[in-house]
Amino acid sequence: MRLLHTSDWHLGRAFHRVTMLGAQAEFIGHLVTTVRERGVDAVVVSGDVYDRAVPPLAAVELFDDALHRLADLGVPTVMISGNHDSARRLGVGAGLIGRAGIHLRTDPSACGTPVVLEDAFGDVAFYGLPYLEPALVKDEFGVDKPGHQAVLAAAMDRVRGDLATRARGTRSVVLAHAFVTGGEASDSERDITVGGVAAVPAGVFDGVDYAALGHLHGCQTITERVRYSGSPLPYSFSEADHRKSMWLVDLDADGAVTAERVDCPVPRALARIRGTLEELLADPGLARHEEAWVEATLTDAVRPADPMARLAERFPHTLSLVFDPERAPDDPDVSYAKRLAGRSDQEIAQDFVAHVRGAGPDEHEQGVLRDAFDAVRADEAVREVAR
C-alpha cells in the first residue's frame, strides 16, 4: 500500500503578516496532483489542519475544497486533530464525511478503533491518535498523573490491544500528533510541555508498522518506522534551512517500509542575514537573497536611522528586523530578551526566585512552579475546547 504522509497545514496562518492562503491553496493542488500521478492508495494527515481553534472563513473554505478534491479522487484519507485544532469543531460531520472516504479522527476515546483499508495483500489498520492534552484525557485513559508519555502509552496500549484481535498479517499505521524524543523543533510550534517534559520516546510506537507523526515542522526520520512529514510551508525564519516535503511511503506485504520525500512548492525562499546595515547593503554575496523573504539582524553598535526602509530598497521582501549589537556577554546593556533566549518558562521563573531571595527554589518549590504552569496550560486548553 502506498501512503502519502503530510501534516501541519496550519490553514489560515500568516507568515510575518503575509497571508499564506495562496501558497496553501497551491500546496493542496500539489498534494492532489501527487496522489493522482504517484498512485497513492491512502493519504494521512497528522494534525494541525488549521492554525487555531476558530479558523477564518477563508481557511475553512480552503479545507472544504481540499476535502472535495480528495474525495473526488476516490483515495481514502485519514486525518487527526492537532494541538492547534479544535478537535470538536474539526470532527463535526465526521460520520457523514466518512462516507466519502475522508476519515476524521478527533475523539481520543476512539483511538483503538481503526479505519481498515485493503490492498492485494490484506488489511491495513489505520489508528488515529489526535493530540492528547494530558490534563483533558487522563481520566479517559486512567492515568494517575497527567503527562504526555503516560497518555500516549495508554492510547498505544489500546491500539496494540485491538491489533491483537485482528487477522494475522494485518499491517498497521498510527497517526499521532506529539513531540517525540530525537525530533528537532523550530520556533513556529506551540509549546506542549507538561510537568517539565514535552517529548516522549519513540519506543512508545513499538508494535506498529509505521507511525506518521505531526507537530514538528521539519521533515525528520526518527526511525525507519517513525517519521515526521513536517509542515508543507515555512511558518518561521527558524525554518529557513528546511526542505519542505511530504513522505511517500510504501508498505509491503510484510509491513516493511520504504519512504521517499516529495518536495512541496516553495512560494518564496527564506534568508537570514546578519551584519551592520552598511555591510548588508553593500555585500555582493547577498545578491542571491534580494527576492527572498528576509530576516535581517543588525549588529550596529548604535541603531541606524530608517533601517527597514533602507533595507527594503535592496531587499524588498524584508519581513523581520532584529537588533543585536555586538557586545560582550557580561555587558550590562545586553538586552533582557537576549538573556532569556532559549530558556523555558520554568527556568525563567526559577531564575526570578533566585534573583529576589538570593537562592533558587528547592525541589519541592520547583514542583510547585511546574504544577502552576501546567494548570495554566490546562485551563487554556479547556477554554479553547469550549470556544
JSON list of C-alpha atoms in Angstrom, two decimals, residues 9-236:
[
{"chain": "A", "resi": 9, "resn": "TRP", "atom": "CA", "xyz": [-1.03, 22.53, 7.16]},
{"chain": "A", "resi": 10, "resn": "HIS", "atom": "CA", "xyz": [-1.94, 25.38, 9.57]},
{"chain": "A", "resi": 11, "resn": "LEU", "atom": "CA", "xyz": [-4.57, 26.70, 7.19]},
{"chain": "A", "resi": 12, "resn": "GLY", "atom": "CA", "xyz": [-5.22, 30.37, 7.88]},
{"chain": "A", "resi": 13, "resn": "ARG", "atom": "CA", "xyz": [-1.77, 31.11, 9.26]},
{"chain": "A", "resi": 14, "resn": "ALA", "atom": "CA", "xyz": [0.23, 34.12, 8.06]},
{"chain": "A", "resi": 15, "resn": "PHE", "atom": "CA", "xyz": [4.00, 34.45, 7.77]},
{"chain": "A", "resi": 16, "resn": "HIS", "atom": "CA", "xyz": [5.05, 37.68, 9.47]},
{"chain": "A", "resi": 17, "resn": "ARG", "atom": "CA", "xyz": [1.72, 39.27, 8.46]},
{"chain": "A", "resi": 18, "resn": "VAL", "atom": "CA", "xyz": [1.99, 38.00, 4.88]},
{"chain": "A", "resi": 19, "resn": "THR", "atom": "CA", "xyz": [-1.05, 35.85, 4.02]},
{"chain": "A", "resi": 20, "resn": "MET", "atom": "CA", "xyz": [-0.19, 32.28, 3.13]},
{"chain": "A", "resi": 21, "resn": "LEU", "atom": "CA", "xyz": [-3.63, 31.28, 1.81]},
{"chain": "A", "resi": 22, "resn": "GLY", "atom": "CA", "xyz": [-2.47, 31.41, -1.82]},
{"chain": "A", "resi": 23, "resn": "ALA", "atom": "CA", "xyz": [0.56, 29.26, -1.05]},
{"chain": "A", "resi": 24, "resn": "GLN", "atom": "CA", "xyz": [-1.60, 26.88, 0.99]},
{"chain": "A", "resi": 25, "resn": "ALA", "atom": "CA", "xyz": [-4.01, 26.53, -1.92]},
{"chain": "A", "resi": 26, "resn": "GLU", "atom": "CA", "xyz": [-1.08, 25.80, -4.21]},
{"chain": "A", "resi": 27, "resn": "PHE", "atom": "CA", "xyz": [0.08, 23.11, -1.79]},
{"chain": "A", "resi": 28, "resn": "ILE", "atom": "CA", "xyz": [-3.37, 21.48, -1.77]},
{"chain": "A", "resi": 29, "resn": "GLY", "atom": "CA", "xyz": [-3.26, 21.38, -5.57]},
{"chain": "A", "resi": 30, "resn": "HIS", "atom": "CA", "xyz": [0.22, 19.84, -5.43]},
{"chain": "A", "resi": 31, "resn": "LEU", "atom": "CA", "xyz": [-0.98, 17.22, -2.94]},
{"chain": "A", "resi": 32, "resn": "VAL", "atom": "CA", "xyz": [-3.93, 16.25, -5.16]},
{"chain": "A", "resi": 33, "resn": "THR", "atom": "CA", "xyz": [-1.65, 16.03, -8.21]},
{"chain": "A", "resi": 34, "resn": "THR", "atom": "CA", "xyz": [0.83, 13.85, -6.29]},
{"chain": "A", "resi": 35, "resn": "VAL", "atom": "CA", "xyz": [-1.95, 11.50, -5.19]},
{"chain": "A", "resi": 36, "resn": "ARG", "atom": "CA", "xyz": [-3.16, 11.15, -8.76]},
{"chain": "A", "resi": 37, "resn": "GLU", "atom": "CA", "xyz": [0.20, 10.86, -10.52]},
{"chain": "A", "resi": 38, "resn": "ARG", "atom": "CA", "xyz": [2.08, 8.73, -7.99]},
{"chain": "A", "resi": 39, "resn": "GLY", "atom": "CA", "xyz": [-0.54, 6.04, -7.49]},
{"chain": "A", "resi": 40, "resn": "VAL", "atom": "CA", "xyz": [-1.23, 6.85, -3.84]},
{"chain": "A", "resi": 41, "resn": "ASP", "atom": "CA", "xyz": [-3.60, 4.42, -2.09]},
{"chain": "A", "resi": 42, "resn": "ALA", "atom": "CA", "xyz": [-4.25, 6.46, 1.08]},
{"chain": "A", "resi": 43, "resn": "VAL", "atom": "CA", "xyz": [-3.49, 9.95, 2.41]},
{"chain": "A", "resi": 44, "resn": "VAL", "atom": "CA", "xyz": [-2.69, 10.52, 6.09]},
{"chain": "A", "resi": 45, "resn": "VAL", "atom": "CA", "xyz": [-2.79, 14.00, 7.65]},
{"chain": "A", "resi": 46, "resn": "SER", "atom": "CA", "xyz": [-1.30, 14.03, 11.15]},
{"chain": "A", "resi": 47, "resn": "GLY", "atom": "CA", "xyz": [-2.89, 17.06, 12.75]},
{"chain": "A", "resi": 48, "resn": "ASP", "atom": "CA", "xyz": [-2.83, 20.85, 12.84]},
{"chain": "A", "resi": 49, "resn": "VAL", "atom": "CA", "xyz": [-5.07, 21.12, 9.81]},
{"chain": "A", "resi": 50, "resn": "TYR", "atom": "CA", "xyz": [-5.94, 24.64, 10.98]},
{"chain": "A", "resi": 51, "resn": "ASP", "atom": "CA", "xyz": [-3.77, 27.18, 12.76]},
{"chain": "A", "resi": 52, "resn": "ARG", "atom": "CA", "xyz": [-6.25, 27.97, 15.50]},
{"chain": "A", "resi": 53, "resn": "ALA", "atom": "CA", "xyz": [-9.37, 26.60, 17.12]},
{"chain": "A", "resi": 54, "resn": "VAL", "atom": "CA", "xyz": [-11.68, 29.08, 15.36]},
{"chain": "A", "resi": 55, "resn": "PRO", "atom": "CA", "xyz": [-10.15, 29.49, 11.90]},
{"chain": "A", "resi": 56, "resn": "PRO", "atom": "CA", "xyz": [-11.05, 32.31, 9.49]},
{"chain": "A", "resi": 57, "resn": "LEU", "atom": "CA", "xyz": [-13.71, 31.61, 6.90]},
{"chain": "A", "resi": 58, "resn": "ALA", "atom": "CA", "xyz": [-11.18, 31.60, 4.03]},
{"chain": "A", "resi": 59, "resn": "ALA", "atom": "CA", "xyz": [-9.26, 28.79, 5.76]},
{"chain": "A", "resi": 60, "resn": "VAL", "atom": "CA", "xyz": [-12.46, 26.76, 6.26]},
{"chain": "A", "resi": 61, "resn": "GLU", "atom": "CA", "xyz": [-13.33, 27.22, 2.58]},
{"chain": "A", "resi": 62, "resn": "LEU", "atom": "CA", "xyz": [-9.86, 26.01, 1.57]},
{"chain": "A", "resi": 63, "resn": "PHE", "atom": "CA", "xyz": [-10.23, 22.94, 3.79]},
{"chain": "A", "resi": 64, "resn": "ASP", "atom": "CA", "xyz": [-13.65, 22.26, 2.28]},
{"chain": "A", "resi": 65, "resn": "ASP", "atom": "CA", "xyz": [-12.11, 22.48, -1.20]},
{"chain": "A", "resi": 66, "resn": "ALA", "atom": "CA", "xyz": [-9.35, 20.06, -0.16]},
{"chain": "A", "resi": 67, "resn": "LEU", "atom": "CA", "xyz": [-11.92, 17.54, 1.12]},
{"chain": "A", "resi": 68, "resn": "HIS", "atom": "CA", "xyz": [-13.92, 17.69, -2.09]},
{"chain": "A", "resi": 69, "resn": "ARG", "atom": "CA", "xyz": [-10.85, 17.23, -4.28]},
{"chain": "A", "resi": 70, "resn": "LEU", "atom": "CA", "xyz": [-9.55, 14.31, -2.23]},
{"chain": "A", "resi": 71, "resn": "ALA", "atom": "CA", "xyz": [-12.99, 12.67, -2.21]},
{"chain": "A", "resi": 72, "resn": "ASP", "atom": "CA", "xyz": [-13.26, 13.09, -5.99]},
{"chain": "A", "resi": 73, "resn": "LEU", "atom": "CA", "xyz": [-10.05, 11.08, -6.40]},
{"chain": "A", "resi": 74, "resn": "GLY", "atom": "CA", "xyz": [-11.63, 8.13, -4.61]},
{"chain": "A", "resi": 75, "resn": "VAL", "atom": "CA", "xyz": [-8.49, 7.74, -2.49]},
{"chain": "A", "resi": 76, "resn": "PRO", "atom": "CA", "xyz": [-9.20, 7.28, 1.25]},
{"chain": "A", "resi": 77, "resn": "THR", "atom": "CA", "xyz": [-7.88, 9.98, 3.58]},
{"chain": "A", "resi": 78, "resn": "VAL", "atom": "CA", "xyz": [-7.33, 9.68, 7.34]},
{"chain": "A", "resi": 79, "resn": "MET", "atom": "CA", "xyz": [-6.94, 12.88, 9.38]},
{"chain": "A", "resi": 80, "resn": "ILE", "atom": "CA", "xyz": [-6.43, 13.64, 13.07]},
{"chain": "A", "resi": 81, "resn": "SER", "atom": "CA", "xyz": [-6.70, 16.87, 15.03]},
{"chain": "A", "resi": 82, "resn": "GLY", "atom": "CA", "xyz": [-3.57, 18.56, 16.36]},
{"chain": "A", "resi": 83, "resn": "ASN", "atom": "CA", "xyz": [-2.90, 20.88, 19.27]},
{"chain": "A", "resi": 84, "resn": "HIS", "atom": "CA", "xyz": [-3.81, 23.94, 17.17]},
{"chain": "A", "resi": 85, "resn": "ASP", "atom": "CA", "xyz": [-7.14, 22.47, 16.03]},
{"chain": "A", "resi": 86, "resn": "SER", "atom": "CA", "xyz": [-10.40, 22.41, 17.90]},
{"chain": "A", "resi": 87, "resn": "ALA", "atom": "CA", "xyz": [-11.00, 18.66, 17.93]},
{"chain": "A", "resi": 88, "resn": "ARG", "atom": "CA", "xyz": [-14.75, 19.12, 18.39]},
{"chain": "A", "resi": 89, "resn": "ARG", "atom": "CA", "xyz": [-15.09, 21.57, 15.51]},
{"chain": "A", "resi": 90, "resn": "LEU", "atom": "CA", "xyz": [-12.87, 19.59, 13.16]},
{"chain": "A", "resi": 91, "resn": "GLY", "atom": "CA", "xyz": [-14.84, 16.45, 13.97]},
{"chain": "A", "resi": 92, "resn": "VAL", "atom": "CA", "xyz": [-18.27, 17.90, 13.18]},
{"chain": "A", "resi": 93, "resn": "GLY", "atom": "CA", "xyz": [-19.88, 15.79, 10.48]},
{"chain": "A", "resi": 94, "resn": "ALA", "atom": "CA", "xyz": [-17.18, 13.11, 10.67]},
{"chain": "A", "resi": 95, "resn": "GLY", "atom": "CA", "xyz": [-19.68, 10.30, 10.23]},
{"chain": "A", "resi": 96, "resn": "LEU", "atom": "CA", "xyz": [-21.18, 11.80, 7.10]},
{"chain": "A", "resi": 97, "resn": "ILE", "atom": "CA", "xyz": [-17.80, 12.86, 5.67]},
{"chain": "A", "resi": 98, "resn": "GLY", "atom": "CA", "xyz": [-16.52, 9.35, 6.29]},
{"chain": "A", "resi": 99, "resn": "ARG", "atom": "CA", "xyz": [-18.98, 8.05, 3.69]},
{"chain": "A", "resi": 100, "resn": "ALA", "atom": "CA", "xyz": [-16.96, 9.99, 1.10]},
{"chain": "A", "resi": 101, "resn": "GLY", "atom": "CA", "xyz": [-13.77, 8.25, 2.22]},
{"chain": "A", "resi": 102, "resn": "ILE", "atom": "CA", "xyz": [-12.47, 11.12, 4.39]},
{"chain": "A", "resi": 103, "resn": "HIS", "atom": "CA", "xyz": [-11.98, 9.72, 7.88]},
{"chain": "A", "resi": 104, "resn": "LEU", "atom": "CA", "xyz": [-11.67, 12.37, 10.63]},
{"chain": "A", "resi": 105, "resn": "ARG", "atom": "CA", "xyz": [-10.32, 11.02, 13.92]},
{"chain": "A", "resi": 106, "resn": "THR", "atom": "CA", "xyz": [-10.68, 13.66, 16.65]},
{"chain": "A", "resi": 107, "resn": "ASP", "atom": "CA", "xyz": [-12.09, 11.71, 19.61]},
{"chain": "A", "resi": 108, "resn": "PRO", "atom": "CA", "xyz": [-9.44, 10.29, 21.98]},
{"chain": "A", "resi": 109, "resn": "SER", "atom": "CA", "xyz": [-11.81, 7.56, 23.16]},
{"chain": "A", "resi": 110, "resn": "ALA", "atom": "CA", "xyz": [-11.87, 6.07, 19.64]},
{"chain": "A", "resi": 111, "resn": "CYS", "atom": "CA", "xyz": [-8.10, 5.74, 19.24]},
{"chain": "A", "resi": 112, "resn": "GLY", "atom": "CA", "xyz": [-8.35, 1.95, 19.41]},
{"chain": "A", "resi": 113, "resn": "THR", "atom": "CA", "xyz": [-10.92, 1.80, 16.60]},
{"chain": "A", "resi": 114, "resn": "PRO", "atom": "CA", "xyz": [-9.13, 1.83, 13.24]},
{"chain": "A", "resi": 115, "resn": "VAL", "atom": "CA", "xyz": [-10.03, 2.72, 9.71]},
{"chain": "A", "resi": 116, "resn": "VAL", "atom": "CA", "xyz": [-9.41, -0.56, 7.90]},
{"chain": "A", "resi": 117, "resn": "LEU", "atom": "CA", "xyz": [-8.34, -0.40, 4.26]},
{"chain": "A", "resi": 118, "resn": "GLU", "atom": "CA", "xyz": [-7.49, -3.29, 1.99]},
{"chain": "A", "resi": 119, "resn": "ASP", "atom": "CA", "xyz": [-4.91, -3.93, -0.71]},
{"chain": "A", "resi": 120, "resn": "ALA", "atom": "CA", "xyz": [-3.79, -7.02, -2.64]},
{"chain": "A", "resi": 121, "resn": "PHE", "atom": "CA", "xyz": [-2.04, -8.41, 0.45]},
{"chain": "A", "resi": 122, "resn": "GLY", "atom": "CA", "xyz": [-4.80, -7.95, 3.01]},
{"chain": "A", "resi": 123, "resn": "ASP", "atom": "CA", "xyz": [-5.88, -5.40, 5.59]},
{"chain": "A", "resi": 124, "resn": "VAL", "atom": "CA", "xyz": [-4.10, -2.27, 6.77]},
{"chain": "A", "resi": 125, "resn": "ALA", "atom": "CA", "xyz": [-5.46, -0.80, 10.02]},
{"chain": "A", "resi": 126, "resn": "PHE", "atom": "CA", "xyz": [-5.09, 2.99, 10.43]},
{"chain": "A", "resi": 127, "resn": "TYR", "atom": "CA", "xyz": [-5.31, 4.20, 14.04]},
{"chain": "A", "resi": 128, "resn": "GLY", "atom": "CA", "xyz": [-5.86, 7.92, 14.58]},
{"chain": "A", "resi": 129, "resn": "LEU", "atom": "CA", "xyz": [-4.46, 9.35, 17.83]},
{"chain": "A", "resi": 130, "resn": "PRO", "atom": "CA", "xyz": [-5.50, 13.02, 17.91]},
{"chain": "A", "resi": 131, "resn": "TYR", "atom": "CA", "xyz": [-3.43, 15.39, 20.02]},
{"chain": "A", "resi": 132, "resn": "LEU", "atom": "CA", "xyz": [-3.83, 14.16, 23.59]},
{"chain": "A", "resi": 133, "resn": "GLU", "atom": "CA", "xyz": [-3.75, 17.06, 26.06]},
{"chain": "A", "resi": 134, "resn": "PRO", "atom": "CA", "xyz": [-2.83, 15.17, 29.25]},
{"chain": "A", "resi": 135, "resn": "ALA", "atom": "CA", "xyz": [-4.97, 17.24, 31.62]},
{"chain": "A", "resi": 136, "resn": "LEU", "atom": "CA", "xyz": [-8.06, 16.65, 29.48]},
{"chain": "A", "resi": 137, "resn": "VAL", "atom": "CA", "xyz": [-7.67, 12.93, 28.70]},
{"chain": "A", "resi": 138, "resn": "LYS", "atom": "CA", "xyz": [-6.08, 11.50, 31.86]},
{"chain": "A", "resi": 139, "resn": "ASP", "atom": "CA", "xyz": [-9.43, 10.16, 33.10]},
{"chain": "A", "resi": 140, "resn": "GLU", "atom": "CA", "xyz": [-10.26, 8.63, 29.72]},
{"chain": "A", "resi": 141, "resn": "PHE", "atom": "CA", "xyz": [-7.01, 6.66, 29.78]},
{"chain": "A", "resi": 142, "resn": "GLY", "atom": "CA", "xyz": [-6.94, 6.00, 33.52]},
{"chain": "A", "resi": 143, "resn": "VAL", "atom": "CA", "xyz": [-3.55, 7.56, 34.26]},
{"chain": "A", "resi": 144, "resn": "ASP", "atom": "CA", "xyz": [-2.85, 8.86, 37.75]},
{"chain": "A", "resi": 145, "resn": "LYS", "atom": "CA", "xyz": [-0.57, 11.76, 36.86]},
{"chain": "A", "resi": 146, "resn": "PRO", "atom": "CA", "xyz": [-1.11, 13.56, 33.56]},
{"chain": "A", "resi": 147, "resn": "GLY", "atom": "CA", "xyz": [1.86, 13.54, 31.22]},
{"chain": "A", "resi": 148, "resn": "HIS", "atom": "CA", "xyz": [2.46, 13.07, 27.51]},
{"chain": "A", "resi": 149, "resn": "GLN", "atom": "CA", "xyz": [4.21, 9.73, 27.84]},
{"chain": "A", "resi": 150, "resn": "ALA", "atom": "CA", "xyz": [1.56, 8.28, 30.15]},
{"chain": "A", "resi": 151, "resn": "VAL", "atom": "CA", "xyz": [-1.45, 9.16, 27.99]},
{"chain": "A", "resi": 152, "resn": "LEU", "atom": "CA", "xyz": [0.25, 8.30, 24.70]},
{"chain": "A", "resi": 153, "resn": "ALA", "atom": "CA", "xyz": [1.41, 4.95, 26.11]},
{"chain": "A", "resi": 154, "resn": "ALA", "atom": "CA", "xyz": [-2.14, 4.21, 27.29]},
{"chain": "A", "resi": 155, "resn": "ALA", "atom": "CA", "xyz": [-3.52, 5.10, 23.86]},
{"chain": "A", "resi": 156, "resn": "MET", "atom": "CA", "xyz": [-0.97, 2.84, 22.19]},
{"chain": "A", "resi": 157, "resn": "ASP", "atom": "CA", "xyz": [-1.95, 0.01, 24.54]},
{"chain": "A", "resi": 158, "resn": "ARG", "atom": "CA", "xyz": [-5.45, 0.28, 23.09]},
{"chain": "A", "resi": 159, "resn": "VAL", "atom": "CA", "xyz": [-4.01, 0.24, 19.57]},
{"chain": "A", "resi": 160, "resn": "ARG", "atom": "CA", "xyz": [-1.96, -2.90, 20.25]},
{"chain": "A", "resi": 161, "resn": "GLY", "atom": "CA", "xyz": [-4.91, -4.49, 22.04]},
{"chain": "A", "resi": 162, "resn": "ASP", "atom": "CA", "xyz": [-7.16, -4.02, 19.01]},
{"chain": "A", "resi": 163, "resn": "LEU", "atom": "CA", "xyz": [-4.44, -5.11, 16.60]},
{"chain": "A", "resi": 164, "resn": "ALA", "atom": "CA", "xyz": [-4.01, -8.36, 18.53]},
{"chain": "A", "resi": 165, "resn": "THR", "atom": "CA", "xyz": [-7.64, -9.28, 17.77]},
{"chain": "A", "resi": 166, "resn": "ARG", "atom": "CA", "xyz": [-7.23, -8.89, 14.02]},
{"chain": "A", "resi": 167, "resn": "ALA", "atom": "CA", "xyz": [-6.25, -11.43, 11.41]},
{"chain": "A", "resi": 168, "resn": "ARG", "atom": "CA", "xyz": [-2.62, -12.45, 11.38]},
{"chain": "A", "resi": 169, "resn": "GLY", "atom": "CA", "xyz": [-0.66, -10.38, 8.91]},
{"chain": "A", "resi": 170, "resn": "THR", "atom": "CA", "xyz": [-2.78, -7.26, 9.37]},
{"chain": "A", "resi": 171, "resn": "ARG", "atom": "CA", "xyz": [-0.47, -4.30, 8.88]},
{"chain": "A", "resi": 172, "resn": "SER", "atom": "CA", "xyz": [-0.81, -1.14, 10.94]},
{"chain": "A", "resi": 173, "resn": "VAL", "atom": "CA", "xyz": [-0.31, 2.61, 10.66]},
{"chain": "A", "resi": 174, "resn": "VAL", "atom": "CA", "xyz": [-0.64, 5.07, 13.55]},
{"chain": "A", "resi": 175, "resn": "LEU", "atom": "CA", "xyz": [-1.23, 8.79, 13.11]},
{"chain": "A", "resi": 176, "resn": "ALA", "atom": "CA", "xyz": [-0.11, 10.82, 16.14]},
{"chain": "A", "resi": 177, "resn": "HIS", "atom": "CA", "xyz": [0.49, 14.45, 16.99]},
{"chain": "A", "resi": 178, "resn": "ALA", "atom": "CA", "xyz": [3.27, 14.66, 19.57]},
{"chain": "A", "resi": 179, "resn": "PHE", "atom": "CA", "xyz": [6.86, 15.67, 20.30]},
{"chain": "A", "resi": 180, "resn": "VAL", "atom": "CA", "xyz": [8.97, 12.51, 20.07]},
{"chain": "A", "resi": 181, "resn": "THR", "atom": "CA", "xyz": [12.46, 12.32, 21.52]},
{"chain": "A", "resi": 182, "resn": "GLY", "atom": "CA", "xyz": [15.08, 12.92, 18.85]},
{"chain": "A", "resi": 183, "resn": "GLY", "atom": "CA", "xyz": [12.94, 15.35, 16.89]},
{"chain": "A", "resi": 184, "resn": "GLU", "atom": "CA", "xyz": [14.23, 18.85, 16.19]},
{"chain": "A", "resi": 185, "resn": "ALA", "atom": "CA", "xyz": [11.87, 21.71, 16.98]},
{"chain": "A", "resi": 186, "resn": "SER", "atom": "CA", "xyz": [11.56, 25.13, 15.34]},
{"chain": "A", "resi": 187, "resn": "ASP", "atom": "CA", "xyz": [10.22, 28.48, 16.56]},
{"chain": "A", "resi": 188, "resn": "SER", "atom": "CA", "xyz": [6.79, 28.08, 14.99]},
{"chain": "A", "resi": 189, "resn": "GLU", "atom": "CA", "xyz": [5.47, 25.17, 17.07]},
{"chain": "A", "resi": 190, "resn": "ARG", "atom": "CA", "xyz": [3.35, 25.84, 20.12]},
{"chain": "A", "resi": 191, "resn": "ASP", "atom": "CA", "xyz": [4.93, 24.60, 23.36]},
{"chain": "A", "resi": 192, "resn": "ILE", "atom": "CA", "xyz": [3.22, 21.45, 24.70]},
{"chain": "A", "resi": 193, "resn": "THR", "atom": "CA", "xyz": [5.40, 20.93, 27.79]},
{"chain": "A", "resi": 194, "resn": "VAL", "atom": "CA", "xyz": [3.65, 19.27, 30.72]},
{"chain": "A", "resi": 195, "resn": "GLY", "atom": "CA", "xyz": [5.38, 18.61, 34.04]},
{"chain": "A", "resi": 196, "resn": "GLY", "atom": "CA", "xyz": [8.61, 19.96, 32.61]},
{"chain": "A", "resi": 197, "resn": "VAL", "atom": "CA", "xyz": [8.55, 17.31, 29.87]},
{"chain": "A", "resi": 198, "resn": "ALA", "atom": "CA", "xyz": [7.45, 17.75, 26.25]},
{"chain": "A", "resi": 199, "resn": "ALA", "atom": "CA", "xyz": [8.98, 14.74, 24.48]},
{"chain": "A", "resi": 200, "resn": "VAL", "atom": "CA", "xyz": [8.05, 11.06, 24.54]},
{"chain": "A", "resi": 201, "resn": "PRO", "atom": "CA", "xyz": [10.32, 8.17, 23.48]},
{"chain": "A", "resi": 202, "resn": "ALA", "atom": "CA", "xyz": [9.93, 6.70, 20.00]},
{"chain": "A", "resi": 203, "resn": "GLY", "atom": "CA", "xyz": [9.58, 3.27, 21.61]},
{"chain": "A", "resi": 204, "resn": "VAL", "atom": "CA", "xyz": [6.01, 4.14, 22.60]},
{"chain": "A", "resi": 205, "resn": "PHE", "atom": "CA", "xyz": [5.09, 3.29, 18.99]},
{"chain": "A", "resi": 206, "resn": "ASP", "atom": "CA", "xyz": [6.62, -0.20, 19.07]},
{"chain": "A", "resi": 207, "resn": "GLY", "atom": "CA", "xyz": [4.40, -2.88, 17.57]},
{"chain": "A", "resi": 208, "resn": "VAL", "atom": "CA", "xyz": [3.06, -0.95, 14.58]},
{"chain": "A", "resi": 209, "resn": "ASP", "atom": "CA", "xyz": [4.48, -0.87, 11.08]},
{"chain": "A", "resi": 210, "resn": "TYR", "atom": "CA", "xyz": [4.52, 2.89, 10.56]},
{"chain": "A", "resi": 211, "resn": "ALA", "atom": "CA", "xyz": [3.97, 5.94, 12.80]},
{"chain": "A", "resi": 212, "resn": "ALA", "atom": "CA", "xyz": [3.01, 9.03, 10.80]},
{"chain": "A", "resi": 213, "resn": "LEU", "atom": "CA", "xyz": [3.79, 11.94, 13.10]},
{"chain": "A", "resi": 214, "resn": "GLY", "atom": "CA", "xyz": [2.75, 15.57, 13.16]},
{"chain": "A", "resi": 215, "resn": "HIS", "atom": "CA", "xyz": [3.63, 18.60, 15.32]},
{"chain": "A", "resi": 216, "resn": "LEU", "atom": "CA", "xyz": [7.28, 19.33, 14.46]},
{"chain": "A", "resi": 217, "resn": "HIS", "atom": "CA", "xyz": [7.64, 21.45, 11.32]},
{"chain": "A", "resi": 218, "resn": "GLY", "atom": "CA", "xyz": [10.83, 19.89, 9.97]},
{"chain": "A", "resi": 219, "resn": "CYS", "atom": "CA", "xyz": [10.66, 16.69, 7.90]},
{"chain": "A", "resi": 220, "resn": "GLN", "atom": "CA", "xyz": [12.50, 14.13, 10.03]},
{"chain": "A", "resi": 221, "resn": "THR", "atom": "CA", "xyz": [13.24, 10.42, 10.33]},
{"chain": "A", "resi": 222, "resn": "ILE", "atom": "CA", "xyz": [13.24, 9.35, 13.98]},
{"chain": "A", "resi": 223, "resn": "THR", "atom": "CA", "xyz": [13.49, 5.67, 12.98]},
{"chain": "A", "resi": 224, "resn": "GLU", "atom": "CA", "xyz": [12.71, 3.96, 9.69]},
{"chain": "A", "resi": 225, "resn": "ARG", "atom": "CA", "xyz": [9.18, 3.37, 11.00]},
{"chain": "A", "resi": 226, "resn": "VAL", "atom": "CA", "xyz": [8.67, 6.65, 12.88]},
{"chain": "A", "resi": 227, "resn": "ARG", "atom": "CA", "xyz": [8.74, 9.86, 10.82]},
{"chain": "A", "resi": 228, "resn": "TYR", "atom": "CA", "xyz": [7.61, 13.47, 10.79]},
{"chain": "A", "resi": 229, "resn": "SER", "atom": "CA", "xyz": [6.44, 14.88, 7.48]},
{"chain": "A", "resi": 230, "resn": "GLY", "atom": "CA", "xyz": [6.90, 18.45, 8.71]},
{"chain": "A", "resi": 231, "resn": "SER", "atom": "CA", "xyz": [4.82, 21.41, 7.58]},
{"chain": "A", "resi": 232, "resn": "PRO", "atom": "CA", "xyz": [4.44, 21.90, 3.82]},
{"chain": "A", "resi": 233, "resn": "LEU", "atom": "CA", "xyz": [5.24, 25.62, 4.16]},
{"chain": "A", "resi": 234, "resn": "PRO", "atom": "CA", "xyz": [7.56, 27.63, 6.41]},
{"chain": "A", "resi": 235, "resn": "TYR", "atom": "CA", "xyz": [5.97, 29.45, 9.32]},
{"chain": "A", "resi": 236, "resn": "SER", "atom": "CA", "xyz": [9.07, 31.00, 10.95]}
]
